[in-house]
């Protein structure tokens, strides 16, 4: 389980903020603790070191040393560097293309793909967009039934096939229906798989090709769904999806309870993809656009205030 960076940073900065002045020894000690907190959150050593190296010269600048609240100014420096590390600006779904816009969701089994599709569907239908779903997880009848249930509740159409049928065929039919029916969005579900299951990973490429033959440059988004509670093994296993599926962004599911906090930092730096959405619960409404600055504000809420 990932450490909660919020609590760690509050511990680190509580002593720095109490000091009327800061010297290099105090700054070094604080930065060592910050680096350790980042490492415990599964941030790579190179990124943690680079982060600390970026913060240190700013934290030792004359403006900080002469300030009447140096600890608070160091908090602001750390805040800005964290925002930079996470990508600075939020990144919404690409809906600029001529509709229908095909979107694929990929990830490990149990990562939360089906629920994430329901949440995205709610988001789109509430904006007045027409959505058709492709039930491409044909290996799990329960996944198809769950997606069908959500489609009925949310006012979306769904294309499904027989158990074990070709997922690429489902994707083809779903996109065809989206085109013929003048839908705005087509969301394709895929079966969970491990990155070492080469035949299943190749299948993702086949689905992409089928879609692109119908709509040039599609799919416009390929979202990798990661379970925020699953730990670093899940992160390592999911890395192969970026290349195999051509992922464009991340949905971080189940970011509630004990997983809340620093898990986004290693996800953002390890995959080099924008975290576009975070799942905050089980209902169809529990999906939030990920805003790096707002997230860091919340993470450092206890220490940002003077």
Coordinates of C-alpha atoms in Angstrom, one line a residue:
X1 CA 0.0 0.0 0.0
X2 CA 1.2 3.5 -0.8
X3 CA 2.2 5.9 2.0
X4 CA 0.0 8.9 2.3
X5 CA 2.0 11.9 1.2
X6 CA -0.4 14.3 2.9
X7 CA 0.5 13.1 6.3
X8 CA 4.2 12.8 5.5
X9 CA 4.4 16.4 4.3
X10 CA 2.5 17.7 7.3
X11 CA 5.1 16.0 9.6
X12 CA 8.0 17.4 7.6
X13 CA 6.8 21.0 7.3
X14 CA 5.4 21.3 10.8
X15 CA 9.0 21.8 12.2
X16 CA 10.2 24.0 9.3
X17 CA 7.2 26.4 9.6
X18 CA 7.9 26.8 13.4
X19 CA 11.5 28.0 12.8
X20 CA 11.9 31.8 12.5
X21 CA 14.8 31.3 10.2
X22 CA 16.2 28.5 8.1
X23 CA 19.8 27.5 7.4
X24 CA 21.2 25.0 4.9
X25 CA 21.3 22.2 7.5
X26 CA 17.6 22.5 8.2
X27 CA 16.7 22.7 4.5
X28 CA 18.9 19.6 3.8
X29 CA 17.2 17.6 6.5
X30 CA 13.7 18.6 5.3
X31 CA 14.6 17.7 1.7
X32 CA 16.0 14.3 2.8
X33 CA 12.7 13.6 4.5
X34 CA 10.8 14.8 1.4
X35 CA 12.9 12.5 -0.8
X36 CA 12.2 9.6 1.5
X37 CA 8.5 10.3 1.5
X38 CA 8.5 10.3 -2.3
X39 CA 10.5 7.0 -2.5
X40 CA 8.0 5.4 -0.1
X41 CA 5.2 6.5 -2.4
X42 CA 7.0 4.5 -5.2
X43 CA 8.5 7.5 -7.0
X44 CA 11.7 6.4 -8.7
X45 CA 15.0 7.4 -7.1
X46 CA 16.0 9.5 -10.2
X47 CA 12.8 11.5 -10.1
X48 CA 12.9 12.0 -6.3
X49 CA 16.5 13.2 -6.6
X50 CA 15.7 15.6 -9.4
X51 CA 12.7 16.9 -7.5
X52 CA 14.9 17.7 -4.4
X53 CA 17.7 19.2 -6.6
X54 CA 15.2 21.5 -8.2
X55 CA 13.8 22.6 -4.8
X56 CA 17.1 23.1 -2.9
X57 CA 18.6 26.2 -4.6
X58 CA 15.2 27.9 -4.5
X59 CA 14.8 27.0 -0.8
X60 CA 18.3 28.5 0.0
X61 CA 17.8 31.7 -2.0
X62 CA 18.3 35.1 -0.4
X63 CA 14.6 35.9 -0.6
X64 CA 13.9 32.8 1.6
X65 CA 16.7 33.4 4.0
X66 CA 15.6 37.0 4.7
X67 CA 11.9 36.2 4.9
X68 CA 10.0 36.4 8.2
X69 CA 8.2 33.1 7.2
X70 CA 10.8 31.0 5.4
X71 CA 9.1 27.7 6.1
X72 CA 5.9 28.9 4.4
X73 CA 7.9 30.0 1.4
X74 CA 9.6 26.6 1.1
X75 CA 6.1 25.0 1.3
X76 CA 5.1 27.1 -1.8
X77 CA 8.3 26.0 -3.6
X78 CA 7.5 22.4 -3.0
X79 CA 3.9 22.9 -4.0
X80 CA 4.9 24.4 -7.4
X81 CA 7.5 21.6 -8.1
X82 CA 4.9 19.0 -7.3
X83 CA 2.4 20.6 -9.7
X84 CA 5.2 20.6 -12.4
X85 CA 5.9 16.9 -11.7
X86 CA 2.3 16.0 -12.2
X87 CA 1.9 17.8 -15.4
X88 CA 0.7 21.3 -14.5
X89 CA -2.5 21.5 -16.6
X90 CA -5.4 19.1 -16.6
X91 CA -6.1 17.1 -19.8
X92 CA -9.6 16.4 -20.7
X93 CA -10.9 13.8 -23.2
X94 CA -10.2 14.8 -26.9
X95 CA -13.7 15.6 -28.3
X96 CA -12.5 17.9 -31.0
X97 CA -12.7 15.4 -33.8
X98 CA -15.7 14.9 -36.1
X99 CA -18.1 12.6 -34.3
X100 CA -18.4 9.8 -33.5
X101 CA -15.3 9.8 -31.3
X102 CA -14.1 6.3 -30.5
X103 CA -12.6 5.7 -27.0
X104 CA -10.9 2.5 -25.9
X105 CA -10.4 1.5 -22.2
X106 CA -7.7 -1.0 -21.4
X107 CA -6.1 -2.4 -18.3
X108 CA -5.6 -5.3 -15.9
X109 CA -8.5 -7.5 -15.0
X110 CA -10.3 -6.0 -12.0
X111 CA -8.8 -2.6 -12.5
X112 CA -12.2 -0.9 -12.8
X113 CA -12.7 -0.6 -16.5
X114 CA -16.4 -1.4 -16.7
X115 CA -17.2 1.0 -13.8
X116 CA -15.0 3.7 -15.4
X117 CA -17.0 3.3 -18.7
X118 CA -20.2 3.8 -16.8
X119 CA -18.8 7.0 -15.2
X120 CA -17.6 8.3 -18.5
X121 CA -21.0 7.5 -20.1
X122 CA -22.8 9.4 -17.4
X123 CA -20.5 12.4 -17.9
X124 CA -21.2 12.4 -21.7
X125 CA -24.9 11.8 -21.6
X126 CA -25.4 14.5 -19.0
X127 CA -23.7 16.9 -21.4
X128 CA -26.3 15.9 -24.1
X129 CA -24.0 13.6 -26.0
X130 CA -25.3 10.3 -27.5
X131 CA -23.2 7.3 -26.6
X132 CA -22.9 3.7 -27.9
X133 CA -20.9 1.1 -25.9
X134 CA -19.0 -1.9 -27.3
X135 CA -19.0 -4.8 -24.8
X136 CA -15.6 -6.0 -25.9
X137 CA -14.8 -8.0 -22.7
X138 CA -16.4 -11.1 -24.2
X139 CA -14.5 -13.5 -21.9
X140 CA -16.5 -12.4 -18.9
X141 CA -20.3 -12.7 -19.2
X142 CA -20.6 -10.7 -15.9
X143 CA -18.7 -7.8 -17.5
X144 CA -21.1 -7.7 -20.5
X145 CA -24.2 -7.9 -18.2
X146 CA -22.8 -5.2 -16.0
X147 CA -22.2 -2.9 -19.0
X148 CA -25.6 -3.6 -20.4
X149 CA -27.2 -2.7 -17.0
X150 CA -25.3 0.6 -17.0
X151 CA -26.3 1.3 -20.6
X152 CA -29.9 0.9 -19.7
X153 CA -29.6 3.2 -16.7
X154 CA -27.7 5.9 -18.5
X155 CA -29.6 6.0 -21.7
X156 CA -26.7 4.6 -23.9
X157 CA -26.9 2.0 -26.7
X158 CA -24.8 -1.1 -26.4
X159 CA -23.4 -3.6 -28.9
X160 CA -22.7 -7.1 -27.5
X161 CA -21.9 -10.5 -28.8
X162 CA -21.9 -14.2 -27.7
X163 CA -19.5 -15.2 -24.9
X164 CA -16.0 -15.7 -26.3
X165 CA -16.7 -13.9 -29.5
X166 CA -14.1 -11.9 -31.3
X167 CA -13.6 -8.5 -29.4
X168 CA -12.5 -6.8 -32.6
X169 CA -15.8 -7.8 -34.2
X170 CA -17.7 -6.2 -31.4
X171 CA -15.6 -3.0 -31.8
X172 CA -16.3 -3.0 -35.5
X173 CA -20.0 -3.3 -35.0
X174 CA -20.1 -0.7 -32.2
X175 CA -18.2 1.9 -34.3
X176 CA -20.4 1.1 -37.4
X177 CA -23.5 1.6 -35.3
X178 CA -22.1 4.9 -34.0
X179 CA -21.4 6.1 -37.5
X180 CA -24.8 5.0 -38.9
X181 CA -26.7 6.3 -36.0
X182 CA -24.9 9.7 -35.8
X183 CA -23.7 9.1 -32.2
X184 CA -21.2 11.4 -30.6
X185 CA -19.2 8.9 -28.6
X186 CA -18.3 5.2 -29.0
X187 CA -16.7 3.6 -25.9
X188 CA -15.1 0.2 -26.4
X189 CA -14.5 -2.1 -23.4
X190 CA -11.7 -4.6 -23.5
X191 CA -10.9 -7.7 -21.5
X192 CA -8.4 -7.4 -18.7
X193 CA -5.1 -8.9 -19.4
X194 CA -1.5 -9.0 -18.3
X195 CA 1.3 -7.4 -20.3
X196 CA 3.1 -10.8 -20.7
X197 CA 0.0 -12.4 -22.4
X198 CA 1.4 -11.5 -25.8
X199 CA -1.6 -12.9 -27.8
X200 CA -4.0 -10.7 -25.8
X201 CA -1.8 -7.7 -26.0
X202 CA -1.7 -8.1 -29.8
X203 CA -5.5 -8.3 -29.8
X204 CA -5.5 -4.7 -28.6
X205 CA -3.6 -3.7 -31.7
X206 CA -6.1 -5.6 -33.8
X207 CA -9.0 -3.7 -32.2
X208 CA -7.2 -0.4 -32.9
X209 CA -6.8 -1.4 -36.6
X210 CA -10.4 -2.3 -37.0
X211 CA -11.5 1.0 -35.6
X212 CA -9.1 3.0 -37.6
X213 CA -10.3 1.4 -40.9
X214 CA -13.7 2.9 -40.2
X215 CA -12.6 6.2 -38.8
X216 CA -9.2 7.6 -39.8
X217 CA -6.8 8.4 -36.9
X218 CA -9.2 6.6 -34.4
X219 CA -9.4 5.6 -31.6
X220 CA -9.0 9.2 -30.5
X221 CA -8.4 8.2 -26.9
X222 CA -7.0 5.0 -25.4
X223 CA -7.4 5.2 -21.6
X224 CA -5.4 3.0 -19.3
X225 CA -7.4 2.2 -16.2
X226 CA -5.2 1.6 -13.1
X227 CA -6.4 0.4 -9.7
X228 CA -5.1 2.9 -7.2
X229 CA -5.3 0.3 -4.4
X230 CA -3.3 -2.4 -6.2
X231 CA 0.2 -1.4 -5.3
X232 CA 3.4 -1.2 -7.3
X233 CA 3.1 -4.7 -8.9
X234 CA 0.0 -3.5 -10.8
X235 CA 1.9 -0.4 -11.9
X236 CA 4.7 -2.6 -13.3
X237 CA 2.3 -5.0 -15.0
X238 CA 0.4 -2.2 -16.6
X239 CA 3.4 -0.5 -18.2
X240 CA 3.2 -2.8 -21.3
X241 CA -0.2 -1.3 -22.2
X242 CA 1.2 2.0 -23.2
X243 CA 3.1 0.6 -26.2
X244 CA 0.7 -2.2 -27.1
X245 CA -2.4 -0.1 -27.1
X246 CA -1.1 3.3 -27.8
X247 CA -2.5 4.8 -24.6
X248 CA -3.2 8.5 -24.5
X249 CA -4.1 8.9 -20.8
X250 CA -4.9 7.3 -17.5
X251 CA -8.0 6.8 -15.4
X252 CA -6.9 6.2 -11.8
X253 CA -9.8 4.1 -10.4
X254 CA -10.6 3.5 -6.7
X255 CA -8.8 6.6 -5.5
X256 CA -10.7 6.6 -2.2
X257 CA -10.1 5.4 1.3
X258 CA -6.6 4.2 2.1
X259 CA -5.3 4.8 -1.4
X260 CA -5.8 8.5 -1.3
X261 CA -2.7 10.7 -1.6
X262 CA 0.6 10.0 -3.2
X263 CA -0.3 7.2 -5.6
X264 CA -0.8 9.8 -8.4
X265 CA 2.8 10.9 -8.2
X266 CA 4.4 7.5 -9.2
X267 CA 1.6 6.9 -11.8
X268 CA 2.2 10.3 -13.5
X269 CA 6.0 9.9 -13.6
X270 CA 6.2 6.2 -14.4
X271 CA 3.9 6.2 -17.4
X272 CA 4.6 9.6 -18.9
X273 CA 0.9 9.9 -19.6
X274 CA -1.6 12.5 -18.3
X275 CA -3.9 11.3 -15.5
X276 CA -7.2 12.5 -17.0
X277 CA -9.7 11.2 -14.5
X278 CA -9.8 9.8 -11.0
X279 CA -12.5 7.5 -9.7
X280 CA -13.7 8.4 -6.2
X281 CA -16.4 5.9 -5.5
X282 CA -18.7 3.2 -6.9
X283 CA -21.6 5.3 -8.3
X284 CA -21.7 6.7 -11.8
X285 CA -21.2 10.2 -10.5
X286 CA -17.9 9.4 -8.8
X287 CA -15.5 10.5 -11.5
X288 CA -13.5 13.7 -11.4
X289 CA -11.3 15.4 -13.9
X290 CA -7.8 15.3 -12.5
X291 CA -6.5 18.8 -11.9
X292 CA -2.8 18.7 -10.8
X293 CA -2.8 22.0 -9.0
X294 CA -6.1 21.3 -7.2
X295 CA -4.7 17.9 -6.2
X296 CA -1.5 19.3 -4.8
X297 CA -3.5 22.1 -3.0
X298 CA -5.5 19.3 -1.3
X299 CA -2.4 17.3 -0.5
X300 CA -0.7 20.2 1.2
X301 CA -3.9 21.8 2.6
X302 CA -2.7 21.4 6.2
X303 CA 0.6 23.3 5.6
X304 CA -0.2 25.8 2.8
X305 CA -2.0 28.0 5.3
X306 CA 0.2 30.4 7.3

